[in-house]
Amino acid sequence: MKNIWVILNSDQSDVKAILAKEALHQAAKELGHNVDVAIISNDQKMVNFKALPSAQDALILADVGQDIAEQYPQTDQKMVTMSDLLSDPKSVLQAVAKETADALAPNATSKDGIHNIVAVTSCPTGIAHTFMAAEGLQTAGEALGYHVRVETQGSVGAQDVLTPEEIKAADLVIIAADREVDRSRFNGKRVYASGTKMAISNGEGYIQKAIAEAKIQQGSAAADSQAASKTEVQSAGGVYKHLMSGVSFMLPFVVAGGLLIALAFAFGGINAGSSENAGSFAHTLSTIGGVGFSLMVPALAGYIAFSIADRPGLAPGMIGGFLAAQIGSGFLGGIIAGFMAGYLVLWLNKHIKLHRNLEGLKPILILPLLGTLIVGLVMVYVIGEPVAAVLHGLESWLRSMHGASSFVIGAIIGGMMAADLGGPINKAAYATAVALIASGVYEPIAAVMAAGMVPPLSAAVATRLFKNKFTHDEYEAGVATGVLGLAFISEGAIPFAARDPFRVIPCFVAGSAVAGAISMALGCQLKAPHGGIFVLAIPGAVSNLLGYALAIVVGTVVSALLLGIVKKTVVAKATA
């Protein structure tokens, strides 16, 4: 046993709680135990411990509700009353220490047979959730006594790549990803896959859940013919992941193309790409950027299909996406083409039966050929034109918005960015705004980025303006959170929201809605889908720069002031 943790309910009696805390510290000193005590109130949902209790720690709960106890499922818990602690704290500590030692003794040789864990973390943008999930798993693994190696598949590619030897020696494989990850190298291993959220918020509980629910992954990593053999259950349940996979691969094309076109405007003016400027440096930049933009929809469609059906789906999806762009159905047609290609190839792979000597032809010849033929014909003759009409209607509606209508739309998408800080609602608003860039509609992505910067920025500002409303740890994290906000990493505000979600999240939503509304109402446009304040210095990247800065500042101030109003004062005794 490493430590004994104690949570006391101060609503029973503030005086009793303080006396119990002092008595526990004195008894622990005499017994040679490490004790960390936190005092909470009935309406407090999170406990501000200096660190997280591990599976080798004991947790004493004095007059505390079940909702608090459930936050620490990995600990050996003992429910007591405040009277028990006041009457004989030393006996309580001795009993808890003995019970925990007895419970841990049979586990000295790892009763679950798990020693080595390898993991892969990834998110659509590959910036925040990817590395937060990795840190959560590594910290939790250390606390639980497991050796954990994590490969991060972020925006700059895979880092700390797992070696074949490490995978072979692993007792468990964890895939914490919000987009599809290639699992072929883990065939034959026990694999558990889910999103990144729980790995970030409750790493120890996540690992324990993975140990309990992991299943053997079937298949042969060496067989190319199995490249498209994902199960229907897997693909049907991962529509969101497939879409986010396409978005994540599309983003580099959007960033490169948009910023190069913005630079072309900076060097050659608004007409830099016109034929009369052919041969100039600005025209060349515009041409290169235009090529990047032209590949956005094919990349989106291709990698949606790739996520569903692996390599055999890539060509049908990408060609279908290119046709969607040529026809004018844009990102809507690209999304349809990607899902159509992926599920079609998956179906063809399941139902086309060949002699085993010819199976190798399926992934490189038969599936790409038939998939491309069918998807291409459907796009050209069936759905291309109707989807193009819908998209043009959407574009016209967005461009015609002004005044109150643009303010309302901006408020809606702005609020969505703060609703779950990188979760499905946030990503839905973000993905839609990014896709609209391909159609030349730049206002939504400006509103989205302004709104997404507000939660971490406002949390950072509030820690400075209302120091008594935050714990010491939150205050210390304020500066780092502000930097994440400047970089448009909304997830930097997650620790603040997690501690007091019912008060904090509405404050974030309100400020983000204001920022998005102002940005849209002022007609601010953005040529890049990421980068935060660091892309604002690029000439032409943002239109109406002053108005855009105003939107961010006002949204931040609104959220920060609301946090100062609604958050409860943190009393020194509540931080243990």
XYZ file of C-alpha atoms in Angstrom, residues 180 182-184 187 218-235 242 304-316 341-353 359-368 371:
61
model
C -9.799 4.414 -37.235
C -4.756 0.130 -38.589
C -4.945 -2.919 -36.318
C -3.493 -5.587 -38.622
C -3.755 -9.841 -34.981
C -8.566 -12.548 -35.466
C -6.709 -12.613 -38.780
C -3.254 -12.938 -40.259
C -1.155 -9.826 -40.467
C 0.773 -11.282 -43.398
C -2.183 -11.934 -45.658
C -2.818 -9.048 -48.071
C -6.182 -10.466 -48.979
C -7.382 -9.689 -45.464
C -6.765 -5.953 -45.880
C -10.456 -5.306 -46.398
C -11.818 -7.775 -43.884
C -13.135 -5.528 -41.115
C -16.294 -6.857 -39.612
C -19.637 -5.308 -40.401
C -20.233 -4.625 -36.720
C -16.956 -2.746 -36.476
C -17.606 -0.591 -39.537
C -14.645 6.950 -40.369
C -13.238 7.702 -45.281
C -13.256 4.669 -47.578
C -9.784 3.663 -46.379
C -10.972 3.795 -42.773
C -13.860 1.449 -43.604
C -12.242 -0.993 -46.037
C -8.483 -0.419 -45.745
C -6.329 -0.196 -48.876
C -8.827 -1.648 -51.386
C -11.236 1.181 -50.552
C -8.735 4.003 -51.099
C -8.843 4.230 -54.896
C -12.656 3.992 -55.254
C -16.916 3.227 -51.672
C -15.937 1.918 -48.241
C -19.047 -0.120 -47.543
C -19.284 -1.300 -51.147
C -15.728 -2.653 -51.095
C -16.360 -4.223 -47.722
C -19.446 -5.971 -49.131
C -17.657 -7.076 -52.299
C -14.781 -8.510 -50.294
C -17.190 -10.566 -48.200
C -19.227 -11.941 -51.096
C -16.635 -12.480 -53.840
C -15.163 -15.944 -53.333
C -7.169 -14.354 -53.340
C -4.157 -12.068 -53.688
C -5.810 -10.406 -56.698
C -8.761 -9.122 -54.676
C -7.136 -6.226 -52.777
C -4.981 -4.961 -55.646
C -7.163 -5.612 -58.724
C -10.711 -6.869 -58.305
C -11.927 -4.764 -55.366
C -10.416 -1.427 -56.485
C -15.444 -0.399 -56.482
